[in-house]
Coordinates of C-alpha atoms and ligand atoms in Angstrom, one line a residue:
X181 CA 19.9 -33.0 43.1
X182 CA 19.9 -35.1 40.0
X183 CA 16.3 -35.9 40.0
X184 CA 15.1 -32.0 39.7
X185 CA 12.9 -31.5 36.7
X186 CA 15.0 -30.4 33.6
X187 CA 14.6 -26.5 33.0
X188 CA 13.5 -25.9 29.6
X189 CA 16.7 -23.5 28.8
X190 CA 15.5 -21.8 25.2
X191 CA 18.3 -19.8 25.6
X192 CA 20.9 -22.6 24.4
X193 CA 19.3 -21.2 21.4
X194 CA 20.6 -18.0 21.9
X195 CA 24.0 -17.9 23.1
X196 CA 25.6 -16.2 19.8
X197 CA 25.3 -13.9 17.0
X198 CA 25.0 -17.0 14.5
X199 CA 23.0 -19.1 16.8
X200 CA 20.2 -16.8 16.6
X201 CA 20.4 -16.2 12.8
X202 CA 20.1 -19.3 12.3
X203 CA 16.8 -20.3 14.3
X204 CA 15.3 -16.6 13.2
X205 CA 12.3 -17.6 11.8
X206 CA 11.1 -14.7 9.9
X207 CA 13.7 -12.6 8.0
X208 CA 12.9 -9.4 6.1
X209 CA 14.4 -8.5 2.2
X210 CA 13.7 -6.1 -0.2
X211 CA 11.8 -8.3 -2.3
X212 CA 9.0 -8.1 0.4
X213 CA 8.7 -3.9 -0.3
X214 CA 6.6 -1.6 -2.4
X215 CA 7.4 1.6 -1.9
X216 CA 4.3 4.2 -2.6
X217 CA 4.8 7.3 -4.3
X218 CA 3.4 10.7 -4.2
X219 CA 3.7 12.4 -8.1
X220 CA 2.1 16.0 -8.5
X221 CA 1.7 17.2 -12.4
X222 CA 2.2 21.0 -13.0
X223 CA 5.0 21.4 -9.9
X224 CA 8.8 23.0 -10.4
X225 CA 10.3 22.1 -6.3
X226 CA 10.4 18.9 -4.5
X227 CA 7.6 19.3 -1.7
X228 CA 8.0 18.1 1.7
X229 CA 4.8 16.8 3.3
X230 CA 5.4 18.0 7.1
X231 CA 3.7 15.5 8.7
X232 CA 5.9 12.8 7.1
X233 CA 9.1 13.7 7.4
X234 CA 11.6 12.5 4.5
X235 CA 8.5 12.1 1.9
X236 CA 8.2 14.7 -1.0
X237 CA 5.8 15.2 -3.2
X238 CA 7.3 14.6 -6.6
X239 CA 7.4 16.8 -9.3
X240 CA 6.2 14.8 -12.5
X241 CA 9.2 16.3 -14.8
X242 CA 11.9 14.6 -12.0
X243 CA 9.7 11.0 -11.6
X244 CA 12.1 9.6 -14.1
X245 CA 15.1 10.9 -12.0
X246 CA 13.2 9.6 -8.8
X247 CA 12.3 5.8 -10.9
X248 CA 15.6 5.4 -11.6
X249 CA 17.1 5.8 -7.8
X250 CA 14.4 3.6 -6.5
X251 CA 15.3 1.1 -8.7
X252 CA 19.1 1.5 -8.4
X253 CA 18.3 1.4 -4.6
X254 CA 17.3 -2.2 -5.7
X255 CA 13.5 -1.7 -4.8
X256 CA 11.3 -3.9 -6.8
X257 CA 8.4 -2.2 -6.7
X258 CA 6.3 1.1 -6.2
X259 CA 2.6 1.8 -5.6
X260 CA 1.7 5.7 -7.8
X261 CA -0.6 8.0 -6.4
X262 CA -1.0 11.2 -8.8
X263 CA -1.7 14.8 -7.3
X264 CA -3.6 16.0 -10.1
X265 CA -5.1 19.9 -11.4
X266 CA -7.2 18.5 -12.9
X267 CA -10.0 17.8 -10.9
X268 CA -13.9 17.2 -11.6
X269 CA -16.9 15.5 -10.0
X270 CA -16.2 12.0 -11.6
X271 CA -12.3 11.8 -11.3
X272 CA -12.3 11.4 -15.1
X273 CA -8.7 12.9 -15.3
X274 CA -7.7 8.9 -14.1
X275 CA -9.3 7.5 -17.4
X276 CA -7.4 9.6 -20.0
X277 CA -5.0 8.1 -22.1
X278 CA -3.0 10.9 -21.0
X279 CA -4.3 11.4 -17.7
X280 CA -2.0 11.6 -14.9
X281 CA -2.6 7.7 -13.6
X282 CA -1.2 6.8 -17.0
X283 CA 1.7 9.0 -17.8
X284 CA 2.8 7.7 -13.8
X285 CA 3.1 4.4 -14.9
X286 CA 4.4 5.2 -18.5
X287 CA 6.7 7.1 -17.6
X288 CA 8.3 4.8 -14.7
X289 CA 8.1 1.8 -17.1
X290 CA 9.9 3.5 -20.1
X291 CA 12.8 4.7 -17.8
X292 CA 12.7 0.7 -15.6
X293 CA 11.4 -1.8 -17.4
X294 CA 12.2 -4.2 -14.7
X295 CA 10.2 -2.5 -11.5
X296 CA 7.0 -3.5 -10.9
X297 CA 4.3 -0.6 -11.2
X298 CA 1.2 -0.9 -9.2
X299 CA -1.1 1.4 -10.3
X300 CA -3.0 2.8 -7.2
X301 CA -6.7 2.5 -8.8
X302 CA -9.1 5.4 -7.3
X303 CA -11.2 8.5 -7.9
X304 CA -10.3 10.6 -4.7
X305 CA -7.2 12.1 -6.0
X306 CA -9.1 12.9 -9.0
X307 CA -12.3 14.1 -7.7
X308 CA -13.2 17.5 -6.9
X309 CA -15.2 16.5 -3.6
X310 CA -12.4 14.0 -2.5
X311 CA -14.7 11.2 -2.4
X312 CA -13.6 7.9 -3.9
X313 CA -16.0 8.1 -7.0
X314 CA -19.4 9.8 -8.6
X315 CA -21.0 11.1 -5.6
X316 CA -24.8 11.1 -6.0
X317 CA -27.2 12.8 -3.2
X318 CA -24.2 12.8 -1.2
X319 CA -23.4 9.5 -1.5
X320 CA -20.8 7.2 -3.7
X321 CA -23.0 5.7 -6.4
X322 CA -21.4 2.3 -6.1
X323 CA -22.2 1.0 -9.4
X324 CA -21.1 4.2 -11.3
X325 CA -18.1 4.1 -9.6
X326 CA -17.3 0.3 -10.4
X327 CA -17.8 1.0 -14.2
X328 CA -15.5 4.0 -13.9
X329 CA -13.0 2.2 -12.3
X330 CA -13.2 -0.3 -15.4
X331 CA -12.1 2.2 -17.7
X332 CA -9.4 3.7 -15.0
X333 CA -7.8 0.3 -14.9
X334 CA -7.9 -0.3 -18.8
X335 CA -5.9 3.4 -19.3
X336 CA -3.3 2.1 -16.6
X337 CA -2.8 -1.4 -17.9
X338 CA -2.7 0.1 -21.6
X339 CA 0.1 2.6 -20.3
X340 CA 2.2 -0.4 -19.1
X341 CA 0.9 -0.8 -15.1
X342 CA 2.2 -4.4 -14.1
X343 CA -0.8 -4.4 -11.6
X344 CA -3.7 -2.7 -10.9
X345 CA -4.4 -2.1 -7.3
X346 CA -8.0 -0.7 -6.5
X347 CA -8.7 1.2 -3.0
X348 CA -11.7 2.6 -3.5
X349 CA -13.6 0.0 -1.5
X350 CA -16.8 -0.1 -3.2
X351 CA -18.6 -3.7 -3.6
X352 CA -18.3 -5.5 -6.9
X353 CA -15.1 -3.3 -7.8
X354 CA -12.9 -6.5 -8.4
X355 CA -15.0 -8.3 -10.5
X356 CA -15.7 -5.2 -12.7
X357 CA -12.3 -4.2 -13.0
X358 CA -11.2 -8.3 -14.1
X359 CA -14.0 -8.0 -16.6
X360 CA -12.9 -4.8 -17.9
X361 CA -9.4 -5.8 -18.4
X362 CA -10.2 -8.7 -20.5
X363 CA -12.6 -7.5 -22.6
X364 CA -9.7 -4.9 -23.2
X365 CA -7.3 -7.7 -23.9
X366 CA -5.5 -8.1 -20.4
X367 CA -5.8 -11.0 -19.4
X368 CA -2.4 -11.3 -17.8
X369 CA -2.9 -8.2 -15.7
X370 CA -3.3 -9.3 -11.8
X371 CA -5.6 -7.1 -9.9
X372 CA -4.7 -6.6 -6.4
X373 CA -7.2 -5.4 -4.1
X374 CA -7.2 -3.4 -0.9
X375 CA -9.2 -5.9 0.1
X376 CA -9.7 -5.1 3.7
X377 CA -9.4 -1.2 3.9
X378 CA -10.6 0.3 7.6
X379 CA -12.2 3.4 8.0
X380 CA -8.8 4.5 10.0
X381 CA -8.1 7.5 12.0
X382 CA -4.0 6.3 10.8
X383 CA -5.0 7.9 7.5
X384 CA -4.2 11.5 8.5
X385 CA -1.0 12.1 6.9
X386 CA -1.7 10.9 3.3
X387 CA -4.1 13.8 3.5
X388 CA -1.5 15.7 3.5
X389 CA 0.5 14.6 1.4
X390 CA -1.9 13.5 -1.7
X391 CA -3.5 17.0 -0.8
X392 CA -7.2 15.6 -0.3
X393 CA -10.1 18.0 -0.4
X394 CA -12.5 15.9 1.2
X395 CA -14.9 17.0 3.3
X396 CA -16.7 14.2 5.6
X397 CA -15.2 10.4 6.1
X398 CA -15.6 7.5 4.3
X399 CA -17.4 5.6 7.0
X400 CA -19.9 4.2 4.2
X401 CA -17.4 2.2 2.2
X402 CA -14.3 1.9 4.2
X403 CA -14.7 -0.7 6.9
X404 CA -15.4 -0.2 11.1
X405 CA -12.0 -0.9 12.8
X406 CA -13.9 -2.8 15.5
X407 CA -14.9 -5.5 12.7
X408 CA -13.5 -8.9 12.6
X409 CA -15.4 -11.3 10.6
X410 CA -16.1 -8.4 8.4
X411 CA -12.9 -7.4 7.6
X412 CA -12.2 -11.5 6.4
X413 CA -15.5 -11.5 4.5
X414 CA -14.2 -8.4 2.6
X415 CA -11.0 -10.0 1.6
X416 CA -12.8 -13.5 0.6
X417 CA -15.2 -11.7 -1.4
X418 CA -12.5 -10.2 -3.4
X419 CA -10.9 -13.8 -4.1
X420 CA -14.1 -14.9 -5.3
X421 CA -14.2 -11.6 -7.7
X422 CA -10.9 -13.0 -8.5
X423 CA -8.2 -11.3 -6.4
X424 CA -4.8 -11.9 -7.3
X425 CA -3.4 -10.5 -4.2
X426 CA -5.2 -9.1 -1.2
X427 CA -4.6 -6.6 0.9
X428 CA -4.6 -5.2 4.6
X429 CA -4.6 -1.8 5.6
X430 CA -3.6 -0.2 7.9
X431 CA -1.0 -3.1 9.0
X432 CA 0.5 -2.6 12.4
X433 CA -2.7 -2.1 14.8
X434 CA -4.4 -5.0 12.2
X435 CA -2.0 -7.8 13.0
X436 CA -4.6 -10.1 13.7
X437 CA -6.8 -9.6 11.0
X438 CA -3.5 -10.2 8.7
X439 CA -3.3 -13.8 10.7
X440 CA -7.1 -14.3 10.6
X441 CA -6.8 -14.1 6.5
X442 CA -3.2 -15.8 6.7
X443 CA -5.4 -19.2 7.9
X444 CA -8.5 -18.2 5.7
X445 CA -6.7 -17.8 2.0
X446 CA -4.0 -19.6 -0.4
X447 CA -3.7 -16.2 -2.1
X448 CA -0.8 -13.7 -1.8
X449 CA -1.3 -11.2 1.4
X450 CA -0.5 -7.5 1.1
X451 CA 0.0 -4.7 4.2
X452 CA 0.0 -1.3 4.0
X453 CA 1.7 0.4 6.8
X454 CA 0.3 3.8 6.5
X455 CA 1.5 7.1 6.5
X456 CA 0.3 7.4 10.5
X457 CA 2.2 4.5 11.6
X458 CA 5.6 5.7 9.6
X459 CA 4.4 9.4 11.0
X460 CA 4.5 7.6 14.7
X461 CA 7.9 6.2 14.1
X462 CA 9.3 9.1 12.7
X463 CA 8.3 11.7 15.6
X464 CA 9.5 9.6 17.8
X465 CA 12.5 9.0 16.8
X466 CA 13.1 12.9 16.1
X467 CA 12.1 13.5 19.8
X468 CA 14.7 10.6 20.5
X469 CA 12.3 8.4 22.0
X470 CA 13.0 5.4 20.1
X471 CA 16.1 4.2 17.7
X472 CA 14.1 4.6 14.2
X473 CA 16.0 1.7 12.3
X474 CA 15.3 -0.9 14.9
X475 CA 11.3 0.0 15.6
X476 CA 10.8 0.2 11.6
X477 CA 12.3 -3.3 11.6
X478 CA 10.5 -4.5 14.5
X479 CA 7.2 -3.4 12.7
X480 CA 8.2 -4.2 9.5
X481 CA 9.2 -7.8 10.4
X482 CA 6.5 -8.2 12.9
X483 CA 3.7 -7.8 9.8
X484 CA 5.9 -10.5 7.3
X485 CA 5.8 -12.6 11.1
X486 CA 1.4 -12.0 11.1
X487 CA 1.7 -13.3 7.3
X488 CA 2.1 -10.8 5.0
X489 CA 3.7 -11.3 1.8
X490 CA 4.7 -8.0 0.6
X491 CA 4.5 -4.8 2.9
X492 CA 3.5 -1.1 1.6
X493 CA 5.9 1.2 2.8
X494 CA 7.0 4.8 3.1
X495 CA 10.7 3.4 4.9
X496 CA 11.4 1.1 1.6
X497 CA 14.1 3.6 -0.3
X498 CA 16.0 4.5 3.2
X499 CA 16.0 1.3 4.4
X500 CA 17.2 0.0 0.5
X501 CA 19.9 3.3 0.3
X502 CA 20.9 3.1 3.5
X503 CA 22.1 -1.0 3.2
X504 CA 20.1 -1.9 5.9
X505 CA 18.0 -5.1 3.7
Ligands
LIG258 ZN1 -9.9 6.7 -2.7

């Protein structure tokens, strides 16, 4: 009897409450949110987006209402998309001193100093096509585009954006938007890049909600899901550029490209849990499928766990109102 082979019991481990806080190894606060924002110009109502339930479009005259509950909520900081009327074929709204990228991060600076704004640095919002930049014979002119989203990022840093975070994954973007800002002075503005951005079908929502007009996919910019080496080589080409932060998206189905980078790069990971995973959770939930506040922590937790630093998403001002980080 006494010479069987010892058990490996892992659950001594786990006997209590306080056993197992103390050997949890990855923990989740609200320092590790951003919470991205929908802002429309020209609108009087709140307006629900239907396929994500509990996210409004915001009306610009209530965003300094909305900046200070998010930062009461004790969120540290947002991401700002603009819904904008003013539409063209270059996006050059973004690029106006009083464009609606700038008055976004103006406005939310003037009423709380103190949160971080990340200005969300694109043309599709802006665009009349709802491509991500100049569209020549039906194509995004890379090069235009990467000039253009020079000046974009010099408007937003001038109107007070702590960071500037480009998504409109065309090549060279970084390294013209770093050499933009400090010709303009801003040196001490950190760029951070969606580095890695798939071509993902998890997109659908924020369709919806930043009210897209485009017409074909982004298949020529945005990356092939199937790709892993590629999706590293993306992010470490953005370092090189000189990539404060980079980024993941989507998160939850990437996992392992968030761990692939993890061992790849010393610089600060991002992960954007997009508007189709928080979609999934919540119709689930409604349906009574799943308990919401445990699978959003599970996800949530599971993406710090894969080596993320700070996590995009939509479930950052319930989770912060409701007490539950
Ligand atoms: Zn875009």
């Amino acid at each position: 009897m006494n010479n069987q082979p010892s058990i490996q019991r892992l659950r001594r481990l786990r006997q209590t409450k306080t056993f197992r806080e103390i050997f949890q190894e990855t923990s989740l606060s609200l320092n590790d949110l951003c919470l991205p924002i929908f802002v429309e110009e020209g609108l009087d109502e709140y307006q629900p987006i239907e396929s994500m339930p509990g996210v409004m479009r915001i009306p610009e005259k209530r965003l300094p209402y909305e900046i200070e509950r998010i930062a009461k909520a004790g969120i540290k900081s947002i991401m700002t998309f603009g819904v904008s009327h003013h539409l063209d074929e270059t996006g050059s709204d973004a690029w106006q001193e009083n464009g609606l990228v700038s008055r976004m991060s103006r406005i939310a600076k003037q009423t709380a100093p103190e949160l971080i704004v990340m200005s969300d640095t694109c043309f599709c919002e802006y665009t009349s096509h709802g491509h991500c930049g100049v569209l020549h014979n039906e194509s995004v002119d890379n090069d235009q585009t990467i000039h253009n989203l020079g000046l974009q990022a010099v408007a937003a840093a001038r109107a007070g954006a702590d960071f500037i975070a480009p998504s409109a994954a065309m090549d060279g973007q970084v390294a013209a938007i770093r050499q933009a800002l400090d010709n303009a002075g801003f040196h001490h503005t950190p760029i951070m890049s969606y580095s890695t951005k798939f071509a993902s079908a998890l997109y659908g929502p924020f369709r919806d909600a930043a009210g897209s007009c485009l017409k074909g996919d982004r298949k020529t910019y945005q990356m092939d899901p199937m790709n892993r080496r590629e999706a590293i080589r993306e992010s470490l080409i953005d370092a090189q550029e000189g990539a404060d932060v980079l980024m993941v998206k989507p998160a939850g189905a990437y996992l392992d490209i968030i761990r692939d980078l993890r061992e790849r790069t010393e610089l600060p990971i991002g992960a954007y849990q997009v508007s189709g995973e928080y979609a999934q959770i919540k119709f689930a939930a409604m349906a009574g499928a799943i308990d919401e506040t445990r699978v959003t922590l599970e996800t949530l937790g599971s993406i710090k766990r894969a080596g993320a630093d700070i996590i995009f998403t939509y479930f950052a001002l319930e989770l912060a109102e409701k007490g539950l980080l």
